[in-house]
Tab-separated table of C-alpha atoms and ligand atoms in Angstrom:
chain	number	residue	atom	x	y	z
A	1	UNK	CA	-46.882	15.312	14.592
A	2	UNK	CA	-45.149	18.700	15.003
A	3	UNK	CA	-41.647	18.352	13.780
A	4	UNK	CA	-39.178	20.253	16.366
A	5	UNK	CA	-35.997	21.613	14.288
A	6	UNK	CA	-33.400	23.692	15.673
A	7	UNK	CA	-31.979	26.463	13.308
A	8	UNK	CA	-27.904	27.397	14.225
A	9	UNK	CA	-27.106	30.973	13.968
A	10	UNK	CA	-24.384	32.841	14.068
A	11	UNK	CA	-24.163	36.531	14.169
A	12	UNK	CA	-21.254	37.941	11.539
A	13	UNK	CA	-20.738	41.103	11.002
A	14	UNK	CA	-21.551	42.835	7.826
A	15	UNK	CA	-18.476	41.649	5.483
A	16	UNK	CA	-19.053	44.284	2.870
A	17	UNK	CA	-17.906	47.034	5.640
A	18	UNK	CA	-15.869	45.120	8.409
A	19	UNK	CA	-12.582	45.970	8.815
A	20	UNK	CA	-9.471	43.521	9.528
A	21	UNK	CA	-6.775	44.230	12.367
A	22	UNK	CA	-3.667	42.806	11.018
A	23	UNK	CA	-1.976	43.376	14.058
A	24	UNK	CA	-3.866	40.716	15.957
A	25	UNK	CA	-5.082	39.393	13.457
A	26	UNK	CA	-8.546	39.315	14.333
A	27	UNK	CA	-11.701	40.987	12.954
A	28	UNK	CA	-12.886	44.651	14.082
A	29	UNK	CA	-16.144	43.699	15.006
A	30	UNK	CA	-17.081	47.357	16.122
A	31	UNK	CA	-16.069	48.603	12.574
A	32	UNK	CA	-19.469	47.102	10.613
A	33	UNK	CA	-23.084	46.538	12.002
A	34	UNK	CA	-23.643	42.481	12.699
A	35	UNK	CA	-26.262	40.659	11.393
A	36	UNK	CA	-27.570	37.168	10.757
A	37	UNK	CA	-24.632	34.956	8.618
A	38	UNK	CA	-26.488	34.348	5.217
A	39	UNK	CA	-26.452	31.297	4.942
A	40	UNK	CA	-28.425	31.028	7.969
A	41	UNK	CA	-31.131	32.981	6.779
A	42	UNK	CA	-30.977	29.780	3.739
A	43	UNK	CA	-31.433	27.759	6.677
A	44	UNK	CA	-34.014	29.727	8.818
A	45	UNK	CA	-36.582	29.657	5.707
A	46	UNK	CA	-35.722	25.903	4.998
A	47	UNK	CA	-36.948	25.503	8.376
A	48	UNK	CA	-40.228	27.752	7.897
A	49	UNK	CA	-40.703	25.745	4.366
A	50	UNK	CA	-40.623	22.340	6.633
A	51	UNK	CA	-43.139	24.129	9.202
A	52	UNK	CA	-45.625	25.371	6.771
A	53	UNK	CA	-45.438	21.670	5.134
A	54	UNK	CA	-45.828	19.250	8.267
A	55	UNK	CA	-46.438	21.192	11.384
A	56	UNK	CA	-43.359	22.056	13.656
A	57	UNK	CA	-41.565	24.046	16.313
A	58	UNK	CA	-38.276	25.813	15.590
A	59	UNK	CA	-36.066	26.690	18.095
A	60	UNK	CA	-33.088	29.394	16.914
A	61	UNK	CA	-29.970	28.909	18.674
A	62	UNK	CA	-26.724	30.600	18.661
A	63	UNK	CA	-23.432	31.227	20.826
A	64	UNK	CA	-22.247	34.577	20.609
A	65	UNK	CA	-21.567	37.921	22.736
A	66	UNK	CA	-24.746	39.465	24.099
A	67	UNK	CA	-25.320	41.802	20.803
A	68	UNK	CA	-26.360	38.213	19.411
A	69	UNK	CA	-30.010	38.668	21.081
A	70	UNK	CA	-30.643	41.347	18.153
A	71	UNK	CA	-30.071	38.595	15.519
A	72	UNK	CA	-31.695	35.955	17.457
A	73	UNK	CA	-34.681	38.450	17.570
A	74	UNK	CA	-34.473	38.750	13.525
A	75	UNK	CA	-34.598	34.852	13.485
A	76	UNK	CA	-37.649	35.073	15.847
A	77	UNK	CA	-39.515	37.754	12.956
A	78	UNK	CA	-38.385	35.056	9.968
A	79	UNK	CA	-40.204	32.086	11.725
A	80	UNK	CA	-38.087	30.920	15.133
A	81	UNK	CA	-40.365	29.928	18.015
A	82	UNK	CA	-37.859	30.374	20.430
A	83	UNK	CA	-34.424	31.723	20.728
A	84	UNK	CA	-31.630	30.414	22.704
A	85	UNK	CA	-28.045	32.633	23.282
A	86	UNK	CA	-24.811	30.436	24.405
A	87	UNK	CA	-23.268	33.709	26.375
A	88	UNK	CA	-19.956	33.664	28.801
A	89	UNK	CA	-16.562	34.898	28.639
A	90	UNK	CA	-16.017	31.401	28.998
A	91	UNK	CA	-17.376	30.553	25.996
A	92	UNK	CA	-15.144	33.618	24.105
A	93	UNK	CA	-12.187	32.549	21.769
A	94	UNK	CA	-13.515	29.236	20.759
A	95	UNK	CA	-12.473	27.342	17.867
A	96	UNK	CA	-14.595	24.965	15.741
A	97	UNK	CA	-14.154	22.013	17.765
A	98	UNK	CA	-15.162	23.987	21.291
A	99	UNK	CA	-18.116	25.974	19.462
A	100	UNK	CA	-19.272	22.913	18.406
A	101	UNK	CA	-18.632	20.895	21.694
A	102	UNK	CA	-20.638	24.258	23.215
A	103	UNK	CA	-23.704	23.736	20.657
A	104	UNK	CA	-24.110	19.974	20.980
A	105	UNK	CA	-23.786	20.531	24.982
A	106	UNK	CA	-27.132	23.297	24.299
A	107	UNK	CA	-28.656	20.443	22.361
A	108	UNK	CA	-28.494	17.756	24.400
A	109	UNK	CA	-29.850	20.038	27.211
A	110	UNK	CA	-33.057	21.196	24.611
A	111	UNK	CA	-33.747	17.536	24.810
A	112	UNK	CA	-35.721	15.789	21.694
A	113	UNK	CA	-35.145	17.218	18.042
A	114	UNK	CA	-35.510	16.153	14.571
A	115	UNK	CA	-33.822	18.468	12.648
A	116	UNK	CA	-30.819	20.527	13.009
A	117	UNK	CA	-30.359	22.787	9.753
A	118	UNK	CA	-27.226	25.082	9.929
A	119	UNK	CA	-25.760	27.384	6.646
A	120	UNK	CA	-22.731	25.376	5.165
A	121	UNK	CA	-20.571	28.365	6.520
A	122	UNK	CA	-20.327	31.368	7.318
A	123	UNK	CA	-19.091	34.442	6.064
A	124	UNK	CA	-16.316	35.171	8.317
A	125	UNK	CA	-14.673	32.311	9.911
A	126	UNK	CA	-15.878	30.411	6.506
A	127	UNK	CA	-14.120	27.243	7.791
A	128	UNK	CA	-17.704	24.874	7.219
A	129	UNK	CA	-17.333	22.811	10.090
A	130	UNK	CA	-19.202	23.486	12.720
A	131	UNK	CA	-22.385	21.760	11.295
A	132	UNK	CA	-20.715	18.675	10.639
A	133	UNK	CA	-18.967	18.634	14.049
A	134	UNK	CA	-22.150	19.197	16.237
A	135	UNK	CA	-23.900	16.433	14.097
A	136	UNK	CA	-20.418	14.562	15.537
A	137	UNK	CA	-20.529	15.668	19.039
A	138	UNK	CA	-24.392	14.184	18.996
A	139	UNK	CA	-23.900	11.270	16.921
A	140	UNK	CA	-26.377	11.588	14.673
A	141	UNK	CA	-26.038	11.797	10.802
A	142	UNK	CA	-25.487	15.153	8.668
A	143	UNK	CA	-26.194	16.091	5.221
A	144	UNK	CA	-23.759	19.012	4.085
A	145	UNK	CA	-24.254	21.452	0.851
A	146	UNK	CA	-27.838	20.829	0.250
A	147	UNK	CA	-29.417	22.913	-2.087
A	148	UNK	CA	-32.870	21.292	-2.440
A	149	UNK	CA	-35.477	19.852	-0.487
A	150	UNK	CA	-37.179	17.892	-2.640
A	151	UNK	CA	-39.468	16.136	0.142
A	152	UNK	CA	-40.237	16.203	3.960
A	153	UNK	CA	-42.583	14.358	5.747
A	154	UNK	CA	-43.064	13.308	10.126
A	155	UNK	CA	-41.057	10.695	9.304
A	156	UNK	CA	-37.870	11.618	7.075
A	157	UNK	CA	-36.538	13.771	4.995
A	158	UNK	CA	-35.166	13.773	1.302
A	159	UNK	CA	-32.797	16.432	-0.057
A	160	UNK	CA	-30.370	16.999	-3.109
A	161	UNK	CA	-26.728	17.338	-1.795
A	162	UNK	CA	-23.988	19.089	-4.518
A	163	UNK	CA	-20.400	17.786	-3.735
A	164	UNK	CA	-17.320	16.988	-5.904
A	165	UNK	CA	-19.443	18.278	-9.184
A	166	UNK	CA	-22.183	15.434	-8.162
A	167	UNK	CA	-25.844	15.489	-7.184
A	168	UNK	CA	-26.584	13.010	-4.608
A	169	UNK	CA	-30.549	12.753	-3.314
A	170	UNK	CA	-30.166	11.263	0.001
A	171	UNK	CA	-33.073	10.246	2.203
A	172	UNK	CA	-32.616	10.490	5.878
A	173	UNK	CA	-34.573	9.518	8.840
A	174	UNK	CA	-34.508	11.769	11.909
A	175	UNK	CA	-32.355	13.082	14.095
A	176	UNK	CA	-30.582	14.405	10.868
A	177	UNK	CA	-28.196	17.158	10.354
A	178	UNK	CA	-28.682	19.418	7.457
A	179	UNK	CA	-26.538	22.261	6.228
A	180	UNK	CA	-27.787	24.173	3.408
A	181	UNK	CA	-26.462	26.273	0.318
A	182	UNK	CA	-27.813	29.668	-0.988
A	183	UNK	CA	-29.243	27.386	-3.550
A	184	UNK	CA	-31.673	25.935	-1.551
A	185	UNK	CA	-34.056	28.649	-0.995
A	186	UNK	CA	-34.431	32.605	-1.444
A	187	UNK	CA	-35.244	33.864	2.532
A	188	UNK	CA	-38.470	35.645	2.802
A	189	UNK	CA	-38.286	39.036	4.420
A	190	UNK	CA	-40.303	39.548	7.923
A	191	UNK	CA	-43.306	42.485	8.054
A	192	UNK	CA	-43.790	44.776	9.798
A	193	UNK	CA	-46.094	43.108	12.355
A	194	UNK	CA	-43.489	39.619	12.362
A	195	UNK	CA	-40.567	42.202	13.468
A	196	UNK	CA	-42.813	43.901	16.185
A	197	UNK	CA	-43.659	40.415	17.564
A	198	UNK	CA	-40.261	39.292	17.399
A	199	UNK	CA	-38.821	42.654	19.218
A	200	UNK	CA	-41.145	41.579	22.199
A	201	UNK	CA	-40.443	38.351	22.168
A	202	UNK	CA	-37.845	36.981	25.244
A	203	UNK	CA	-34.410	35.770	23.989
A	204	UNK	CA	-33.307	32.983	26.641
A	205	UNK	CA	-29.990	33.143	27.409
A	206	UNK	CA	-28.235	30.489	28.751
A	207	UNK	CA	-24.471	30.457	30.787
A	208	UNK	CA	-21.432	28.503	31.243
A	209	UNK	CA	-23.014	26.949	34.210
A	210	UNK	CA	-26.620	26.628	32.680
A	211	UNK	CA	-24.197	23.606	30.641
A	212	UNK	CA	-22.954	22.387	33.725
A	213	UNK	CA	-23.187	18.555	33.910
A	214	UNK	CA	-24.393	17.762	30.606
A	215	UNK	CA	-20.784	19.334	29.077
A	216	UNK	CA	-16.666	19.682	30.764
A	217	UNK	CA	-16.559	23.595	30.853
A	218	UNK	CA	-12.585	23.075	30.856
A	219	UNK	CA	-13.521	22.256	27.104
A	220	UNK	CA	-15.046	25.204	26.176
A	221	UNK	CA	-13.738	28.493	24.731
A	222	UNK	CA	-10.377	29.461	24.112
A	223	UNK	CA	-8.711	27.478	27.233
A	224	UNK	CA	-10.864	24.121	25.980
A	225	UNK	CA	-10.030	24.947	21.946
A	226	UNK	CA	-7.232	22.246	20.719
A	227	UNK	CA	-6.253	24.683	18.205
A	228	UNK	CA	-5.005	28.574	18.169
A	229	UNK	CA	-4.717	30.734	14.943
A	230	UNK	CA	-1.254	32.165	15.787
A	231	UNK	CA	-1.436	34.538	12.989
A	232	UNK	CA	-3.541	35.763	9.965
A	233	UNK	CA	-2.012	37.132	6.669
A	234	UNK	CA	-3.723	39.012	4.274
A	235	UNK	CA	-2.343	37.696	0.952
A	236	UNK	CA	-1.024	41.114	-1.425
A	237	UNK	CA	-3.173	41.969	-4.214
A	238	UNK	CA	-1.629	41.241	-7.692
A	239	UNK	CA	-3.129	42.798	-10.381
A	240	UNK	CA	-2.432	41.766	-14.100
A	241	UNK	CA	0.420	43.701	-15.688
A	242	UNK	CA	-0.041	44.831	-19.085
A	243	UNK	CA	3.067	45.905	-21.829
A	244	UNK	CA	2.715	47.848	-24.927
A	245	UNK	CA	4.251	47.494	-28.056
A	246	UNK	CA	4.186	49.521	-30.771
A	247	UNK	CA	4.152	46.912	-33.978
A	248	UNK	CA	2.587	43.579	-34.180
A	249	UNK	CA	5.625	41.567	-35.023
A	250	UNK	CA	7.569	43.179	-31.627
A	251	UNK	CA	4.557	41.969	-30.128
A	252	UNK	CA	4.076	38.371	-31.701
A	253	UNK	CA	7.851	38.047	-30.698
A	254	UNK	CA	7.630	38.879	-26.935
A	255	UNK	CA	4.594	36.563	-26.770
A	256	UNK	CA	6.450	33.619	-28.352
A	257	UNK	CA	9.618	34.533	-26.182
A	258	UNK	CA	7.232	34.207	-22.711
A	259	UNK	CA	5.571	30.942	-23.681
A	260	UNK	CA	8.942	29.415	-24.528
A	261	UNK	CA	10.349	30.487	-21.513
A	262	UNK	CA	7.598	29.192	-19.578
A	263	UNK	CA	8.186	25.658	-21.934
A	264	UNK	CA	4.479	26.020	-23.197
A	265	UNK	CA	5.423	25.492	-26.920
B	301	FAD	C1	-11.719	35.742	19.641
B	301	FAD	C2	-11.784	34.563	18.713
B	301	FAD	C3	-10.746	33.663	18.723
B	301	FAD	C4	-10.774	32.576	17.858
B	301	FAD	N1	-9.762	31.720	17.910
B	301	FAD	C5	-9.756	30.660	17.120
B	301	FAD	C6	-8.708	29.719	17.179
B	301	FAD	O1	-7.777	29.861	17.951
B	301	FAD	N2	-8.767	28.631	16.347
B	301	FAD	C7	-9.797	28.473	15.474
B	301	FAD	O2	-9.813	27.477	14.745
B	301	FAD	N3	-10.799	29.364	15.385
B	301	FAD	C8	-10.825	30.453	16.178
B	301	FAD	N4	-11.838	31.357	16.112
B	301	FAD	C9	-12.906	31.221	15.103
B	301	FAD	C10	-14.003	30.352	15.644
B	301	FAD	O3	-13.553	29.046	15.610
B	301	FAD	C11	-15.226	30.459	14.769
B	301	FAD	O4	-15.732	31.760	14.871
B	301	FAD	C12	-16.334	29.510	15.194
B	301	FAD	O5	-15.860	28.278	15.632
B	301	FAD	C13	-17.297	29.235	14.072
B	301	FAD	O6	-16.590	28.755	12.954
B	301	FAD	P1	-16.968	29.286	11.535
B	301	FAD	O7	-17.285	30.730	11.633
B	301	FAD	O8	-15.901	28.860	10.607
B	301	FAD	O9	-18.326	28.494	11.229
B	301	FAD	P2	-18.671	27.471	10.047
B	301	FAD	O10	-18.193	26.121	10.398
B	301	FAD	O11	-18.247	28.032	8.724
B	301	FAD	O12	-20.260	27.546	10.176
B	301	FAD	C14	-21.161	26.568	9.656
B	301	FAD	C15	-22.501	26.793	10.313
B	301	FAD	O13	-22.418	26.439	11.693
B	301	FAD	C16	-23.283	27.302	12.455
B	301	FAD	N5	-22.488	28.066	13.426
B	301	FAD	C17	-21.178	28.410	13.347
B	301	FAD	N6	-20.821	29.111	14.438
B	301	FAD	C18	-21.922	29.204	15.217
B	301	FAD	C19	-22.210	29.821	16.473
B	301	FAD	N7	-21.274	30.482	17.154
B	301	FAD	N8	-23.451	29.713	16.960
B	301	FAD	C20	-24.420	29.034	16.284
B	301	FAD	N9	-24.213	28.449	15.098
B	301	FAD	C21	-22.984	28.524	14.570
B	301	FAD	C22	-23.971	28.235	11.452
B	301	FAD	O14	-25.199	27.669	11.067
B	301	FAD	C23	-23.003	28.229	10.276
B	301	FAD	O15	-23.627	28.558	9.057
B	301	FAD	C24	-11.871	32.403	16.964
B	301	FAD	C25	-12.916	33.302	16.975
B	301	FAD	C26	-12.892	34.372	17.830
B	301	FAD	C27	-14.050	35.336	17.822
């Protein structure tokens, strides 16, 4: 049996270098190159691991503006099959719930699956919902923060989830969710030959109206999203302050004074 997984990717842009307009409140996209979110790359070799192990066919799929083919292409040189792009204006300005509404809608219209492995978040919404939300959208279990996959066979799946300072190893049959940590794997890096097959290879890209029956396009993109950031705020910067003083019993006295002021002693 050849396991059919499908890998979600997001393109972010390069957070190291990306600037943030505090005007609108929104990210300058055009001010640092975009690539795959990391934590999808975690994901994209999980799903390479599982392929190598048992046989399957991965299938990379992301909504995004058209620049997302590039990254969609990188996920074709680190193992995807196939690539799919969400792209519409109607799709633009969607929150969590509408991207997710948007994904399960591209799902449903793939057809069959056994796995869906996501990154837990990504690096610049960094809200970790989406995953758990298109696992609700299909009704199907999930399995956040997993940072080990201890076994996988045609039939189920058995991975090491961290949350609230616990280990859990959970076994789960498929259709299954999985969102993964940078724990869970170090991504390989494509050759040469992998990123000239991949730059060849078609990117499909699907439209609002490719979606048309299987999901309500009033319920996608900004119009469809429940909820609207109304405003972003950088929080100031505050750096430690430091005091000199010039003999150790001014000093002792100062610190006694600020940890009695603060009732600590
Ligand atoms: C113009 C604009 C307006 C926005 N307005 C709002 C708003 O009003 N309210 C609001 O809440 N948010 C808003 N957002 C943010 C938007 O909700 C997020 O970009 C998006 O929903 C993904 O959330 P996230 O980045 O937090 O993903 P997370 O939940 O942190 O991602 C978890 C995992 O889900 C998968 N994933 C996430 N996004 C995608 C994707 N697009 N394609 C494929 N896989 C994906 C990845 O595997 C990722 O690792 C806006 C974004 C833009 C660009």
């Amino acid at each position: 049996m050849t396991l059919k997984i499908i890998v979600l990717i997001k393109q972010v842009p390069d957070i190291e270098k990306v600037r943030f307009d505090v005007e609108t409140g929104r990210i300058d996209r055009s001010s640092a190159p975009a690539e795959i979110n990391p934590f999808d790359l975690n994901a994209l070799e999980a799903a390479a691991q599982i392929k190598e192990k048992v046989g399957g066919y991965i299938i990379a799929l992301s909504m995004g503006p058209p620049q997302a083919v590039s990254s969609l292409k990188d996920a074709m040189a680190r193992g995807a099959d196939e690539a799919i792009l969400l792209e519409d204006k109607k799709f633009a300005g969607a929150d969590t719930w509408a991207t997710s509404y948007t994904l399960a809608g591209a799902i449903k219209k793939i057809g069959e699956y056994d796995i869906i492995l996501c990154g837990e978040k990504t690096v610049d919404g960094d809200t970790g919902q989406v995953g758990a939300e298109v696992a609700e959208q299909l009704s199907i279990p999930h399995v956040y923060y997993v940072s080990k996959i201890v076994d996988v066979s045609d039939k189920n799946i058995v991975v090491v989830s961290e949350m609230n300072d616990a280990s859990y190893t959970i076994e789960a049959t498929y259709p299954v969710l999985v969102s993964v940590t940078k724990d869970v794997n170090k991504p390989r890096l494509p050759t040469l030959k992998d990123k000239l097959r991949a730059m060849k290879s078609d990117v499909k890209v699907w439209h609002a109206a490719d979606l048309e029956g299987i999901i309500d396009l009033n319920c996608v993109g900004y119009f469809g999203s429940p909820t609207n950031v109304h405003k972003v705020v950088i929080p100031q910067e505050r750096f430690r302050e430091g005091k000199i003083f010039r003999s150790v019993n001014e000093g002792l006295e100062n610190i006694l004074n600020v940890l009695v002021k603060k009732r600590l002693i």
